Amino acid sequence: DGGITQSPKYLFRKEGQNVTLSCEQNLNHDAMYWYRQDPGQGLRLIYYSQIVNDFQKGDIAEGYSVSREKKESFPLTVTSAQKNPTAFYLCASSIEQTANNEQFFGPGTRLTVL
Amino acid sequence: ILNVEQSPQSLHVQEGDSTNFTCSFPSSNFYALHWYRWETAKSPEALFVMTLNGDEKKKGRISATLNTKEGYSYLYIKGSQPEDSATYLCAPVENTNAGKSTFGDGTTLTVKP
């Protein structure tokens, strides 16, 4: 089955520690995205990548970093510089980054920083 | 960041009721608008993508209309069923934004049997 996987589903970390969230897709999509959701709010774009070895900051990139070394993988690192890291994180992909293309979403990772 | 507003924030209806909700966005620089459905414990799934003023899309009991001149889209659900319970997200795309979507906060629909 084609799709997007994110692991783990729940993640707990101590304050001050960096943590990396995994996102893998086998849909052969060029574009990938990371979103954050906070209670009562919509999805806010953290980073996106249109193609391998290229990525761009989204609306709330501060305190996060990404890499896109392989087409199928787009890991997100939440660094200690992110002031409010506790949130629900969603990864998505689309065939390519154009306005008409729908995004396909993974199941999400809920990160709690203690 | 594009200012996207969805209303109402939440909605409770009885099974069989028809309902609708709104997505408002700046009409300038509009390129496309996506609707997604997000059921609890699942991933968001695409419902529609709309690009033309006056566009109307339909999938079963769910339909959507688009007015790009005044900057709004309506989502209609006819004869709501409990399985329609979900959060509905709209995501307009500006033509100056490299294809990136800006999501509204969503409308959460609860359909009571």
mmCIF file of C-alpha atoms in Angstrom:
data_model
loop_
_atom_site.group_PDB
_atom_site.id
_atom_site.type_symbol
_atom_site.label_atom_id
_atom_site.label_comp_id
_atom_site.label_asym_id
_atom_site.label_seq_id
_atom_site.Cartn_x
_atom_site.Cartn_y
_atom_site.Cartn_z
ATOM 1 C CA ASP A 1 0.000 0.000 0.000
ATOM 2 C CA GLY A 2 1.270 3.460 -0.856
ATOM 3 C CA GLY A 3 1.223 6.106 1.802
ATOM 4 C CA ILE A 4 2.994 8.234 4.329
ATOM 5 C CA THR A 5 4.324 6.929 7.601
ATOM 6 C CA GLN A 6 5.325 8.926 10.612
ATOM 7 C CA SER A 7 6.960 7.543 13.673
ATOM 8 C CA PRO A 8 6.565 7.421 16.536
ATOM 9 C CA LYS A 9 2.905 8.228 17.175
ATOM 10 C CA TYR A 10 3.690 9.674 20.607
ATOM 11 C CA LEU A 11 7.004 11.142 21.672
ATOM 12 C CA PHE A 12 8.121 12.499 25.014
ATOM 13 C CA ARG A 13 11.277 14.512 25.530
ATOM 14 C CA LYS A 14 12.855 16.549 28.249
ATOM 15 C CA GLU A 15 13.167 20.268 27.804
ATOM 16 C CA GLY A 16 16.430 21.241 26.143
ATOM 17 C CA GLN A 17 16.794 18.060 24.105
ATOM 18 C CA ASN A 18 16.670 17.972 20.324
ATOM 19 C CA VAL A 19 14.294 15.413 18.848
ATOM 20 C CA THR A 20 13.853 14.157 15.284
ATOM 21 C CA LEU A 21 10.473 13.172 13.848
ATOM 22 C CA SER A 22 10.437 10.694 11.006
ATOM 23 C CA CYS A 23 8.415 11.017 7.788
ATOM 24 C CA GLU A 24 8.604 8.496 4.940
ATOM 25 C CA GLN A 25 6.506 8.251 1.766
ATOM 26 C CA ASN A 26 6.385 5.618 -0.954
ATOM 27 C CA LEU A 27 4.101 7.576 -3.266
ATOM 28 C CA ASN A 28 6.984 8.796 -5.426
ATOM 29 C CA HIS A 29 5.981 12.379 -4.650
ATOM 30 C CA ASP A 30 8.429 15.210 -5.241
ATOM 31 C CA ALA A 31 7.068 17.656 -2.668
ATOM 32 C CA MET A 32 6.932 17.133 1.078
ATOM 33 C CA TYR A 33 5.717 19.319 3.930
ATOM 34 C CA TRP A 34 5.782 19.601 7.702
ATOM 35 C CA TYR A 35 2.907 21.178 9.616
ATOM 36 C CA ARG A 36 2.272 21.869 13.239
ATOM 37 C CA GLN A 37 -1.154 21.905 14.878
ATOM 38 C CA ASP A 38 -1.948 23.446 18.243
ATOM 39 C CA PRO A 39 -5.301 23.019 20.016
ATOM 40 C CA GLY A 40 -8.093 24.959 18.330
ATOM 41 C CA GLN A 41 -5.876 26.038 15.465
ATOM 42 C CA GLY A 42 -5.345 24.976 11.898
ATOM 43 C CA LEU A 43 -2.215 23.583 10.321
ATOM 44 C CA ARG A 44 0.784 25.904 10.173
ATOM 45 C CA LEU A 45 3.573 25.246 7.710
ATOM 46 C CA ILE A 46 7.014 24.688 9.207
ATOM 47 C CA TYR A 47 9.147 23.619 6.241
ATOM 48 C CA TYR A 48 8.558 22.285 2.746
ATOM 49 C CA SER A 49 10.658 20.653 0.081
ATOM 50 C CA GLN A 50 9.955 20.692 -3.628
ATOM 51 C CA ILE A 51 12.692 18.283 -4.583
ATOM 52 C CA VAL A 52 15.545 16.260 -3.131
ATOM 53 C CA ASN A 53 18.340 18.314 -1.565
ATOM 54 C CA ASP A 54 16.191 21.435 -1.509
ATOM 55 C CA PHE A 55 13.892 22.822 1.177
ATOM 56 C CA GLN A 56 12.354 26.139 2.147
ATOM 57 C CA LYS A 57 11.191 27.724 5.377
ATOM 58 C CA GLY A 58 7.476 27.925 5.958
ATOM 59 C CA ASP A 59 5.621 30.333 8.184
ATOM 60 C CA ILE A 60 6.963 29.090 11.534
ATOM 61 C CA ALA A 61 10.432 27.643 10.842
ATOM 62 C CA GLU A 62 12.247 29.089 13.848
ATOM 63 C CA GLY A 63 13.563 26.349 16.144
ATOM 64 C CA TYR A 64 13.182 23.614 13.523
ATOM 65 C CA SER A 65 15.471 22.051 10.934
ATOM 66 C CA VAL A 66 14.941 19.550 8.124
ATOM 67 C CA SER A 67 16.861 17.562 5.546
ATOM 68 C CA ARG A 68 15.857 15.998 2.230
ATOM 69 C CA GLU A 69 18.624 13.627 1.261
ATOM 70 C CA LYS A 70 16.249 11.077 -0.256
ATOM 71 C CA LYS A 71 13.031 11.565 -2.182
ATOM 72 C CA GLU A 72 11.058 9.387 0.182
ATOM 73 C CA SER A 73 12.283 10.862 3.467
ATOM 74 C CA PHE A 74 11.848 14.280 5.082
ATOM 75 C CA PRO A 75 12.811 14.196 8.780
ATOM 76 C CA LEU A 76 12.073 17.150 11.043
ATOM 77 C CA THR A 77 14.302 18.050 13.986
ATOM 78 C CA VAL A 78 12.760 20.048 16.804
ATOM 79 C CA THR A 79 15.656 21.849 18.426
ATOM 80 C CA SER A 80 16.026 23.235 21.908
ATOM 81 C CA ALA A 81 15.602 26.702 20.378
ATOM 82 C CA GLN A 82 11.910 26.009 19.703
ATOM 83 C CA LYS A 83 10.183 27.744 22.605
ATOM 84 C CA ASN A 84 6.906 25.810 22.575
ATOM 85 C CA PRO A 85 7.616 22.433 20.991
ATOM 86 C CA THR A 86 4.689 20.529 22.481
ATOM 87 C CA ALA A 87 2.260 20.072 19.596
ATOM 88 C CA PHE A 88 0.873 17.673 17.017
ATOM 89 C CA TYR A 89 3.096 17.383 13.933
ATOM 90 C CA LEU A 90 1.807 16.314 10.529
ATOM 91 C CA CYS A 91 3.853 15.414 7.491
ATOM 92 C CA ALA A 92 2.380 15.577 3.988
ATOM 93 C CA SER A 93 3.406 15.065 0.398
ATOM 94 C CA SER A 94 2.130 15.959 -3.053
ATOM 95 C CA ILE A 95 3.057 14.883 -6.563
ATOM 96 C CA GLU A 96 4.692 18.251 -7.060
ATOM 97 C CA GLN A 97 4.353 21.641 -5.494
ATOM 98 C CA THR A 98 1.701 23.284 -7.605
ATOM 99 C CA ALA A 99 -1.520 24.896 -6.491
ATOM 100 C CA ASN A 100 -3.829 22.209 -7.916
ATOM 101 C CA ASN A 101 -2.181 19.218 -6.295
ATOM 102 C CA GLU A 102 -3.811 17.790 -3.217
ATOM 103 C CA GLN A 103 -1.652 16.872 -0.282
ATOM 104 C CA PHE A 104 -1.572 13.428 1.282
ATOM 105 C CA PHE A 105 -1.042 13.340 5.027
ATOM 106 C CA GLY A 106 0.602 10.971 7.440
ATOM 107 C CA PRO A 107 -0.948 9.937 10.773
ATOM 108 C CA GLY A 108 0.992 12.519 12.765
ATOM 109 C CA THR A 109 3.296 12.536 15.781
ATOM 110 C CA ARG A 110 2.240 14.050 19.078
ATOM 111 C CA LEU A 111 5.292 15.528 20.780
ATOM 112 C CA THR A 112 5.231 16.379 24.457
ATOM 113 C CA VAL A 113 8.155 18.167 26.016
ATOM 114 C CA LEU A 114 8.313 17.744 29.757
ATOM 115 C CA ILE B 1 0.597 34.791 5.847
ATOM 116 C CA LEU B 2 -2.791 34.585 4.172
ATOM 117 C CA ASN B 3 -5.730 35.398 6.481
ATOM 118 C CA VAL B 4 -8.159 32.491 6.228
ATOM 119 C CA GLU B 5 -11.326 32.379 8.305
ATOM 120 C CA GLN B 6 -13.676 29.451 8.703
ATOM 121 C CA SER B 7 -17.068 29.677 10.335
ATOM 122 C CA PRO B 8 -18.590 28.431 12.433
ATOM 123 C CA GLN B 9 -15.818 26.986 14.554
ATOM 124 C CA SER B 10 -18.040 24.054 15.513
ATOM 125 C CA LEU B 11 -21.439 22.742 14.572
ATOM 126 C CA HIS B 12 -23.737 20.137 16.117
ATOM 127 C CA VAL B 13 -26.578 18.777 13.986
ATOM 128 C CA GLN B 14 -28.987 15.876 14.036
ATOM 129 C CA GLU B 15 -28.722 13.014 11.598
ATOM 130 C CA GLY B 16 -30.576 13.929 8.429
ATOM 131 C CA ASP B 17 -30.062 17.689 8.788
ATOM 132 C CA SER B 18 -28.393 19.552 5.969
ATOM 133 C CA THR B 19 -25.653 21.956 6.890
ATOM 134 C CA ASN B 20 -23.146 24.348 5.425
ATOM 135 C CA PHE B 21 -20.101 26.275 6.493
ATOM 136 C CA THR B 22 -17.906 29.001 5.135
ATOM 137 C CA CYS B 23 -14.294 29.628 4.250
ATOM 138 C CA SER B 24 -13.282 33.259 3.696
ATOM 139 C CA PHE B 25 -9.997 34.383 2.185
ATOM 140 C CA PRO B 26 -8.490 37.479 0.535
ATOM 141 C CA SER B 27 -9.698 37.570 -3.051
ATOM 142 C CA SER B 28 -6.563 39.173 -4.436
ATOM 143 C CA ASN B 29 -3.863 36.816 -5.734
ATOM 144 C CA PHE B 30 -6.191 33.809 -5.491
ATOM 145 C CA TYR B 31 -5.090 30.723 -7.369
ATOM 146 C CA ALA B 32 -6.829 27.656 -5.933
ATOM 147 C CA LEU B 33 -8.679 26.397 -2.889
ATOM 148 C CA HIS B 34 -8.592 22.965 -1.287
ATOM 149 C CA TRP B 35 -11.094 21.401 1.098
ATOM 150 C CA TYR B 36 -9.948 18.603 3.386
ATOM 151 C CA ARG B 37 -11.843 16.369 5.797
ATOM 152 C CA TRP B 38 -10.121 15.309 9.011
ATOM 153 C CA GLU B 39 -11.786 12.566 10.995
ATOM 154 C CA THR B 40 -10.726 11.889 14.565
ATOM 155 C CA ALA B 41 -7.743 9.521 14.816
ATOM 156 C CA LYS B 42 -7.227 9.629 11.055
ATOM 157 C CA SER B 43 -5.210 11.745 8.629
ATOM 158 C CA PRO B 44 -6.703 14.680 6.727
ATOM 159 C CA GLU B 45 -8.047 13.641 3.333
ATOM 160 C CA ALA B 46 -8.620 15.822 0.300
ATOM 161 C CA LEU B 47 -12.232 16.479 -0.695
ATOM 162 C CA PHE B 48 -12.037 19.063 -3.448
ATOM 163 C CA VAL B 49 -9.706 21.408 -5.261
ATOM 164 C CA MET B 50 -11.353 24.420 -6.860
ATOM 165 C CA THR B 51 -9.831 27.031 -9.115
ATOM 166 C CA LEU B 52 -12.458 28.879 -11.136
ATOM 167 C CA ASN B 53 -14.916 31.503 -9.974
ATOM 168 C CA GLY B 54 -18.336 29.884 -9.846
ATOM 169 C CA ASP B 55 -16.821 26.418 -9.590
ATOM 170 C CA GLU B 56 -19.023 23.805 -8.000
ATOM 171 C CA LYS B 57 -17.763 20.394 -6.996
ATOM 172 C CA LYS B 58 -19.743 17.449 -5.655
ATOM 173 C CA LYS B 59 -18.885 14.141 -4.027
ATOM 174 C CA GLY B 60 -21.884 12.176 -2.879
ATOM 175 C CA ARG B 61 -23.806 14.275 -0.363
ATOM 176 C CA ILE B 62 -21.035 16.851 -0.067
ATOM 177 C CA SER B 63 -20.685 19.787 -2.412
ATOM 178 C CA ALA B 64 -18.718 23.023 -2.496
ATOM 179 C CA THR B 65 -18.965 26.335 -4.294
ATOM 180 C CA LEU B 66 -16.376 29.010 -4.897
ATOM 181 C CA ASN B 67 -16.598 32.785 -5.279
ATOM 182 C CA THR B 68 -13.138 34.157 -6.002
ATOM 183 C CA LYS B 69 -14.312 37.731 -6.546
ATOM 184 C CA GLU B 70 -15.664 38.095 -3.028
ATOM 185 C CA GLY B 71 -13.282 35.598 -1.477
ATOM 186 C CA TYR B 72 -15.362 32.772 -0.048
ATOM 187 C CA SER B 73 -16.214 29.126 -0.486
ATOM 188 C CA TYR B 74 -19.168 27.206 0.955
ATOM 189 C CA LEU B 75 -19.192 23.542 1.831
ATOM 190 C CA TYR B 76 -22.613 21.873 1.941
ATOM 191 C CA ILE B 77 -23.549 18.519 3.390
ATOM 192 C CA LYS B 78 -26.988 17.230 2.496
ATOM 193 C CA GLY B 79 -28.684 14.841 4.918
ATOM 194 C CA SER B 80 -25.803 14.656 7.412
ATOM 195 C CA GLN B 81 -24.843 11.232 8.714
ATOM 196 C CA PRO B 82 -22.798 10.375 11.828
ATOM 197 C CA GLU B 83 -19.900 9.350 9.583
ATOM 198 C CA ASP B 84 -19.744 12.950 8.351
ATOM 199 C CA SER B 85 -18.532 13.981 11.803
ATOM 200 C CA ALA B 86 -15.095 15.478 11.246
ATOM 201 C CA THR B 87 -13.175 18.722 11.051
ATOM 202 C CA TYR B 88 -13.373 20.344 7.648
ATOM 203 C CA LEU B 89 -10.369 22.419 6.643
ATOM 204 C CA CYS B 90 -10.097 24.845 3.800
ATOM 205 C CA ALA B 91 -6.745 25.825 2.324
ATOM 206 C CA PRO B 92 -6.546 28.581 -0.269
ATOM 207 C CA VAL B 93 -3.418 29.007 -2.346
ATOM 208 C CA GLU B 94 -2.096 32.366 -3.540
ATOM 209 C CA ASN B 95 -0.602 32.631 -6.988
ATOM 210 C CA THR B 96 2.386 34.380 -5.465
ATOM 211 C CA ASN B 97 3.026 31.691 -2.867
ATOM 212 C CA ALA B 98 4.716 28.958 -4.875
ATOM 213 C CA GLY B 99 1.837 26.575 -4.453
ATOM 214 C CA LYS B 100 1.837 26.625 -0.660
ATOM 215 C CA SER B 101 -1.510 26.260 1.041
ATOM 216 C CA THR B 102 -2.576 28.285 4.061
ATOM 217 C CA PHE B 103 -5.002 26.370 6.244
ATOM 218 C CA GLY B 104 -7.951 27.783 8.119
ATOM 219 C CA ASP B 105 -8.648 26.662 11.680
ATOM 220 C CA GLY B 106 -11.417 24.380 10.489
ATOM 221 C CA THR B 107 -15.078 23.751 11.237
ATOM 222 C CA THR B 108 -15.732 20.755 13.476
ATOM 223 C CA LEU B 109 -18.998 19.026 12.623
ATOM 224 C CA THR B 110 -20.681 16.603 14.998
ATOM 225 C CA VAL B 111 -23.678 14.689 13.686
ATOM 226 C CA LYS B 112 -25.831 13.097 16.383
ATOM 227 C CA PRO B 113 -27.745 9.917 15.528
#
